[in-house]
């Protein structure tokens, strides 16, 4: 990276030197200075990555081919002077050229600026890009002339352009040729040992990646189902199911880790060791009991007999209650389940021997497995969030969102495959286009002061009521939890166990409907805003529910509050499944049956993507909170998601129809990922607090320690107070140091943000320049036409029809320009028009003049040549030109 | 693998894997799909020549479930066919699905999208191309004046050089920033 940066900086100087002629000042700055500082290396690298053909066309020649492909997609024409000097300057340094060029393309507007700057250049560019394709490249594949690095670069670029858009057959030919060429070359020259290892490493990495991808694809879960859903509902609804699948796979990783490192060892231990013997907490004071199953006999000199299944069913749970298994336990999560490996409380704090000679430290294992699970989840969520955010917000920045062009060009959902969905899709596009046509009047609707005031008042009141409601829900949940906790300590009745969970789940299902209902009265101007407000409210509701549960149990240090929290989460989980998946599914089905029977119009409901996805996020947050206290919750969530997929799929296919409005799947998906990430961060904060400030109860792997972090530090790192590392950690944890780090981070963020804002402004300026140029060009074309007319009059014999200038083929347009120039020169009263030297001289001067005027872009348009010329010669165009020039001047 | 009937040679498979965005398994799946269209014409084993020379006619190609409801189906076939008439050989077919695969990068998708919308092959999206696109998109529901209005607006939004039509650069400029382009320009095989 550093190398590139250096290289590119040097290049920039070269560029400026090379382009001595017209260096344009934009608001007092060299415009090149404006262009190049805005390079974004990440974007560049990304760009390179995407252009590189997946499983590259050629591993062997990757050094050479990728830059060319990159060139192609940037669209720099070999004919444009831009690429001539870019490439010419770096003939021998491909990677540097590459970096420069990708910089060149990094800003959205810039490409266009560079290509549209000068009309001549523009047309050249078009010729360069399209002429090879006009003679259809498919029918006569160009035999590439690969002369190596020293060959003419423009030819290479030409061939590279064809690379990206070649047909498969051509690609295969090209591949064969490259392989042949490379084998020849390798005979001639030997590669250094360093390069050799480098290539072999990168090749084996590539191969490994391929294998991984192949394996991943071959295990593509629910491929057919997703295809079916996509076909009948489009990609919007499918995005929900894809999100579900993503969560399932994510949780599967936690399941594998937690089961293999926690549940299995603990179960083995229970089988081999007498479970009822509660370790003496007072004796162990900070160290672990060394016990093993095989080699350490007990006091009588006999190895304890392994437990039988029958004795397992009749053992004592931490509350001292003998529990027998009953069906209701599956719903309450209590009773028999309390003492199983389901919950935190049943994991011991011993180190034991699973196999001869191998100690297994359960508290360490517990902490580390959980840590790895959470970190895996964090990394996955943040990476996908960042990627999705970049795709939908950064790469697509600068578009007007309601653009009609987008509706036309990316309106059709290519994945749709059923007749019904297709006709709905067509109707949707029709409606959207109609709406967009009418929108202009709509946007300019009168917003009187009174109306706005009432609007704001309504919004304010409703938001206030919303927060009031949230507080009420939190309080009532607290009350219910307190009652349940009181019952629990009495251990007399379990009848109220489910109350909290059922009430909460009902609230969770009913309130969002209310939210989407009240948002209509708030009259948000943009429907997107309304959707986001509803989403945010539902999300806050989720957070309130989960936060209250977690806070209650964290502050009520019960006998074994970790298990109790785990059970609470389990109950919420189960009731949510029953109510929002099963019950709602049944209600929907019932409703649609009634509709089908009694109403003539077959209008089925649409699949509510937003609500369903938020439900998934709620589930995931719940899982993240509960997982630490209940390792087997990962199994529950995986089963739950699995069943949810099938139930929802059946419900959707049976009850719903394709959405009538377009669902911006990409953007909304990013929002969902961001919400998941926020929830995850919240969970991390809670756990940080838990580890440092909350003392663990007398059950579970961390019993006997005052705080969890002590167990982690002393047990895992084998550290004590006098250890250097420990002292360093303590020093780093001091408020002053953390504060310093935070301040530094704030400053860094501020700088980056300021930079980003500057770039935004820059892009805006460039965009304005573009628009200005567009106007300029139209203006110039008009003049050229006028001149043309005048020249015809002068000559008396028309050579080209002036009206055709816009829609004539390019060659004709170029011809036209040349003629125009000639005619212009005639106006400049060049005595002999046929004098070629003079002619060329004139052309070049006028080109330079025009180029500089284009770059100024603010109305200084060749006053000597164009503005005055027609006004003296042609009578028809005079009035128009006058008014135009006055418009152009700022 | 030896007991199976060999559809492609190892070299062919390697080539396809390198030149498309598919894995081996997917390539075989594509072949199965291709064969299902016209089982009597397409052989089970594809030697090198068959993959290039055996073509499935356009009207049969349009019966592919993934294409059947697509308003641009005949245009898609035309763009990807190597004979220019819409008849697809296996390699063309593979190429088409590879471009429409979700793993294909944006740039290439944009290029082919442009080709698809460029009905008259003049390398520009002129008013006639736009009208044709709209006609197919809305099944001619729009009134003629509405159609011209939409075309004018689209051109107005995207046209940088004020020539009344969209060049590839202009199209790319707009479409690369369409947030949903990637998710909609995609066929799951």
PDB file of N, CA and C in Angstrom, chain A residues 662-714:
ATOM      1  N   UNK A 662     -42.481  -1.677  -4.648  1.00  0.00           N
ATOM      2  CA  UNK A 662     -41.139  -2.240  -4.690  1.00  0.00           C
ATOM      3  C   UNK A 662     -40.525  -2.142  -3.306  1.00  0.00           C
ATOM      4  N   UNK A 663     -39.843  -3.187  -2.946  1.00  0.00           N
ATOM      5  CA  UNK A 663     -39.195  -3.232  -1.647  1.00  0.00           C
ATOM      6  C   UNK A 663     -37.723  -3.020  -1.899  1.00  0.00           C
ATOM      7  N   UNK A 664     -37.187  -1.943  -1.384  1.00  0.00           N
ATOM      8  CA  UNK A 664     -35.770  -1.692  -1.627  1.00  0.00           C
ATOM      9  C   UNK A 664     -34.964  -2.663  -0.794  1.00  0.00           C
ATOM     10  N   UNK A 665     -34.835  -3.839  -1.310  1.00  0.00           N
ATOM     11  CA  UNK A 665     -34.264  -4.927  -0.523  1.00  0.00           C
ATOM     12  C   UNK A 665     -32.871  -4.583  -0.024  1.00  0.00           C
ATOM     13  N   UNK A 666     -32.041  -4.032  -0.908  1.00  0.00           N
ATOM     14  CA  UNK A 666     -30.650  -3.808  -0.536  1.00  0.00           C
ATOM     15  C   UNK A 666     -30.546  -2.828   0.626  1.00  0.00           C
ATOM     16  N   UNK A 667     -31.269  -1.728   0.502  1.00  0.00           N
ATOM     17  CA  UNK A 667     -31.171  -0.717   1.550  1.00  0.00           C
ATOM     18  C   UNK A 667     -31.738  -1.198   2.867  1.00  0.00           C
ATOM     19  N   UNK A 668     -32.922  -1.809   2.794  1.00  0.00           N
ATOM     20  CA  UNK A 668     -33.556  -2.231   4.030  1.00  0.00           C
ATOM     21  C   UNK A 668     -32.749  -3.323   4.700  1.00  0.00           C
ATOM     22  N   UNK A 669     -32.136  -4.152   3.873  1.00  0.00           N
ATOM     23  CA  UNK A 669     -31.304  -5.208   4.430  1.00  0.00           C
ATOM     24  C   UNK A 669     -30.146  -4.597   5.219  1.00  0.00           C
ATOM     25  N   UNK A 670     -29.596  -3.531   4.690  1.00  0.00           N
ATOM     26  CA  UNK A 670     -28.520  -2.857   5.424  1.00  0.00           C
ATOM     27  C   UNK A 670     -29.030  -2.340   6.758  1.00  0.00           C
ATOM     28  N   UNK A 671     -30.217  -1.767   6.738  1.00  0.00           N
ATOM     29  CA  UNK A 671     -30.793  -1.256   7.988  1.00  0.00           C
ATOM     30  C   UNK A 671     -30.928  -2.396   8.994  1.00  0.00           C
ATOM     31  N   UNK A 672     -31.391  -3.533   8.515  1.00  0.00           N
ATOM     32  CA  UNK A 672     -31.568  -4.665   9.425  1.00  0.00           C
ATOM     33  C   UNK A 672     -30.231  -5.123   9.996  1.00  0.00           C
ATOM     34  N   UNK A 673     -29.236  -5.138   9.151  1.00  0.00           N
ATOM     35  CA  UNK A 673     -27.924  -5.550   9.643  1.00  0.00           C
ATOM     36  C   UNK A 673     -27.407  -4.545  10.669  1.00  0.00           C
ATOM     37  N   UNK A 674     -27.661  -3.273  10.416  1.00  0.00           N
ATOM     38  CA  UNK A 674     -27.210  -2.251  11.366  1.00  0.00           C
ATOM     39  C   UNK A 674     -27.927  -2.452  12.707  1.00  0.00           C
ATOM     40  N   UNK A 675     -29.227  -2.735  12.648  1.00  0.00           N
ATOM     41  CA  UNK A 675     -29.974  -2.953  13.886  1.00  0.00           C
ATOM     42  C   UNK A 675     -29.421  -4.159  14.639  1.00  0.00           C
ATOM     43  N   UNK A 676     -29.130  -5.223  13.893  1.00  0.00           N
ATOM     44  CA  UNK A 676     -28.541  -6.398  14.537  1.00  0.00           C
ATOM     45  C   UNK A 676     -27.232  -6.037  15.210  1.00  0.00           C
ATOM     46  N   UNK A 677     -26.465  -5.242  14.519  1.00  0.00           N
ATOM     47  CA  UNK A 677     -25.165  -4.848  15.045  1.00  0.00           C
ATOM     48  C   UNK A 677     -25.327  -4.017  16.315  1.00  0.00           C
ATOM     49  N   UNK A 678     -26.297  -3.112  16.302  1.00  0.00           N
ATOM     50  CA  UNK A 678     -26.521  -2.289  17.499  1.00  0.00           C
ATOM     51  C   UNK A 678     -26.902  -3.185  18.672  1.00  0.00           C
ATOM     52  N   UNK A 679     -27.812  -4.133  18.401  1.00  0.00           N
ATOM     53  CA  UNK A 679     -28.227  -5.049  19.459  1.00  0.00           C
ATOM     54  C   UNK A 679     -27.021  -5.807  20.000  1.00  0.00           C
ATOM     55  N   UNK A 680     -26.179  -6.225  19.083  1.00  0.00           N
ATOM     56  CA  UNK A 680     -24.997  -6.992  19.469  1.00  0.00           C
ATOM     57  C   UNK A 680     -24.068  -6.148  20.348  1.00  0.00           C
ATOM     58  N   UNK A 681     -23.892  -4.895  19.963  1.00  0.00           N
ATOM     59  CA  UNK A 681     -23.048  -4.007  20.757  1.00  0.00           C
ATOM     60  C   UNK A 681     -23.615  -3.846  22.156  1.00  0.00           C
ATOM     61  N   UNK A 682     -24.943  -3.686  22.227  1.00  0.00           N
ATOM     62  CA  UNK A 682     -25.593  -3.569  23.533  1.00  0.00           C
ATOM     63  C   UNK A 682     -25.308  -4.787  24.389  1.00  0.00           C
ATOM     64  N   UNK A 683     -25.429  -5.955  23.778  1.00  0.00           N
ATOM     65  CA  UNK A 683     -25.178  -7.191  24.509  1.00  0.00           C
ATOM     66  C   UNK A 683     -23.737  -7.219  25.008  1.00  0.00           C
ATOM     67  N   UNK A 684     -22.818  -6.740  24.182  1.00  0.00           N
ATOM     68  CA  UNK A 684     -21.414  -6.734  24.588  1.00  0.00           C
ATOM     69  C   UNK A 684     -21.201  -5.819  25.785  1.00  0.00           C
ATOM     70  N   UNK A 685     -21.853  -4.664  25.759  1.00  0.00           N
ATOM     71  CA  UNK A 685     -21.735  -3.744  26.887  1.00  0.00           C
ATOM     72  C   UNK A 685     -22.226  -4.415  28.158  1.00  0.00           C
ATOM     73  N   UNK A 686     -23.377  -5.077  28.046  1.00  0.00           N
ATOM     74  CA  UNK A 686     -23.951  -5.744  29.215  1.00  0.00           C
ATOM     75  C   UNK A 686     -22.980  -6.793  29.751  1.00  0.00           C
ATOM     76  N   UNK A 687     -22.352  -7.519  28.841  1.00  0.00           N
ATOM     77  CA  UNK A 687     -21.446  -8.569  29.302  1.00  0.00           C
ATOM     78  C   UNK A 687     -20.178  -7.982  29.914  1.00  0.00           C
ATOM     79  N   UNK A 688     -19.743  -6.864  29.352  1.00  0.00           N
ATOM     80  CA  UNK A 688     -18.588  -6.199  29.960  1.00  0.00           C
ATOM     81  C   UNK A 688     -18.891  -5.835  31.399  1.00  0.00           C
ATOM     82  N   UNK A 689     -20.054  -5.281  31.606  1.00  0.00           N
ATOM     83  CA  UNK A 689     -20.496  -4.918  32.941  1.00  0.00           C
ATOM     84  C   UNK A 689     -20.578  -6.162  33.820  1.00  0.00           C
ATOM     85  N   UNK A 690     -21.145  -7.190  33.253  1.00  0.00           N
ATOM     86  CA  UNK A 690     -21.364  -8.438  33.998  1.00  0.00           C
ATOM     87  C   UNK A 690     -20.045  -9.025  34.480  1.00  0.00           C
ATOM     88  N   UNK A 691     -19.057  -9.006  33.616  1.00  0.00           N
ATOM     89  CA  UNK A 691     -17.799  -9.659  33.952  1.00  0.00           C
ATOM     90  C   UNK A 691     -17.043  -8.861  35.008  1.00  0.00           C
ATOM     91  N   UNK A 692     -17.168  -7.558  34.942  1.00  0.00           N
ATOM     92  CA  UNK A 692     -16.353  -6.735  35.837  1.00  0.00           C
ATOM     93  C   UNK A 692     -17.077  -6.383  37.132  1.00  0.00           C
ATOM     94  N   UNK A 693     -18.382  -6.157  37.073  1.00  0.00           N
ATOM     95  CA  UNK A 693     -19.040  -5.592  38.251  1.00  0.00           C
ATOM     96  C   UNK A 693     -20.039  -6.507  38.952  1.00  0.00           C
ATOM     97  N   UNK A 694     -20.471  -7.564  38.302  1.00  0.00           N
ATOM     98  CA  UNK A 694     -21.505  -8.385  38.917  1.00  0.00           C
ATOM     99  C   UNK A 694     -20.865  -9.658  39.470  1.00  0.00           C
ATOM    100  N   UNK A 695     -21.129  -9.939  40.733  1.00  0.00           N
ATOM    101  CA  UNK A 695     -20.513 -11.142  41.292  1.00  0.00           C
ATOM    102  C   UNK A 695     -21.343 -12.364  40.925  1.00  0.00           C
ATOM    103  N   UNK A 696     -20.674 -13.418  40.492  1.00  0.00           N
ATOM    104  CA  UNK A 696     -21.404 -14.614  40.101  1.00  0.00           C
ATOM    105  C   UNK A 696     -22.014 -15.297  41.321  1.00  0.00           C
ATOM    106  N   UNK A 697     -23.080 -16.028  41.077  1.00  0.00           N
ATOM    107  CA  UNK A 697     -23.758 -16.696  42.178  1.00  0.00           C
ATOM    108  C   UNK A 697     -23.016 -17.977  42.556  1.00  0.00           C
ATOM    109  N   UNK A 698     -23.613 -18.721  43.468  1.00  0.00           N
ATOM    110  CA  UNK A 698     -22.894 -19.870  44.005  1.00  0.00           C
ATOM    111  C   UNK A 698     -22.969 -21.088  43.094  1.00  0.00           C
ATOM    112  N   UNK A 699     -23.626 -20.946  41.956  1.00  0.00           N
ATOM    113  CA  UNK A 699     -23.634 -22.089  41.049  1.00  0.00           C
ATOM    114  C   UNK A 699     -22.875 -21.723  39.778  1.00  0.00           C
ATOM    115  N   UNK A 700     -22.618 -22.710  38.998  1.00  0.00           N
ATOM    116  CA  UNK A 700     -22.005 -22.442  37.713  1.00  0.00           C
ATOM    117  C   UNK A 700     -20.494 -22.434  37.757  1.00  0.00           C
ATOM    118  N   UNK A 701     -19.879 -22.289  36.604  1.00  0.00           N
ATOM    119  CA  UNK A 701     -18.429 -22.449  36.491  1.00  0.00           C
ATOM    120  C   UNK A 701     -17.628 -21.377  37.222  1.00  0.00           C
ATOM    121  N   UNK A 702     -18.243 -20.246  37.524  1.00  0.00           N
ATOM    122  CA  UNK A 702     -17.450 -19.191  38.137  1.00  0.00           C
ATOM    123  C   UNK A 702     -17.761 -19.026  39.619  1.00  0.00           C
ATOM    124  N   UNK A 703     -18.416 -20.014  40.211  1.00  0.00           N
ATOM    125  CA  UNK A 703     -18.728 -19.900  41.630  1.00  0.00           C
ATOM    126  C   UNK A 703     -17.421 -19.922  42.418  1.00  0.00           C
ATOM    127  N   UNK A 704     -17.395 -19.153  43.482  1.00  0.00           N
ATOM    128  CA  UNK A 704     -16.192 -19.119  44.301  1.00  0.00           C
ATOM    129  C   UNK A 704     -15.327 -17.911  44.006  1.00  0.00           C
ATOM    130  N   UNK A 705     -15.662 -17.204  42.975  1.00  0.00           N
ATOM    131  CA  UNK A 705     -14.915 -15.983  42.686  1.00  0.00           C
ATOM    132  C   UNK A 705     -15.798 -14.791  42.977  1.00  0.00           C
ATOM    133  N   UNK A 706     -15.113 -13.689  43.314  1.00  0.00           N
ATOM    134  CA  UNK A 706     -15.918 -12.512  43.588  1.00  0.00           C
ATOM    135  C   UNK A 706     -16.473 -11.958  42.277  1.00  0.00           C
ATOM    136  N   UNK A 707     -15.596 -11.861  41.311  1.00  0.00           N
ATOM    137  CA  UNK A 707     -16.041 -11.401  40.003  1.00  0.00           C
ATOM    138  C   UNK A 707     -15.538 -12.365  38.929  1.00  0.00           C
ATOM    139  N   UNK A 708     -16.215 -12.330  37.824  1.00  0.00           N
ATOM    140  CA  UNK A 708     -15.840 -13.275  36.765  1.00  0.00           C
ATOM    141  C   UNK A 708     -14.441 -13.007  36.227  1.00  0.00           C
ATOM    142  N   UNK A 709     -14.099 -11.740  36.138  1.00  0.00           N
ATOM    143  CA  UNK A 709     -12.808 -11.439  35.504  1.00  0.00           C
ATOM    144  C   UNK A 709     -11.645 -11.981  36.316  1.00  0.00           C
ATOM    145  N   UNK A 710     -11.873 -12.112  37.628  1.00  0.00           N
ATOM    146  CA  UNK A 710     -10.818 -12.696  38.457  1.00  0.00           C
ATOM    147  C   UNK A 710     -10.558 -14.133  38.022  1.00  0.00           C
ATOM    148  N   UNK A 711     -11.650 -14.831  37.836  1.00  0.00           N
ATOM    149  CA  UNK A 711     -11.510 -16.222  37.416  1.00  0.00           C
ATOM    150  C   UNK A 711     -10.777 -16.297  36.091  1.00  0.00           C
ATOM    151  N   UNK A 712     -11.142 -15.379  35.198  1.00  0.00           N
ATOM    152  CA  UNK A 712     -10.528 -15.418  33.871  1.00  0.00           C
ATOM    153  C   UNK A 712      -9.046 -15.099  33.975  1.00  0.00           C
ATOM    154  N   UNK A 713      -8.743 -14.056  34.745  1.00  0.00           N
ATOM    155  CA  UNK A 713      -7.351 -13.634  34.815  1.00  0.00           C
ATOM    156  C   UNK A 713      -6.495 -14.663  35.531  1.00  0.00           C
ATOM    157  N   UNK A 714      -6.924 -15.084  36.713  1.00  0.00           N
ATOM    158  CA  UNK A 714      -6.057 -15.964  37.489  1.00  0.00           C
ATOM    159  C   UNK A 714      -6.081 -17.374  36.920  1.00  0.00           C
TER     160      UNK A 714
END
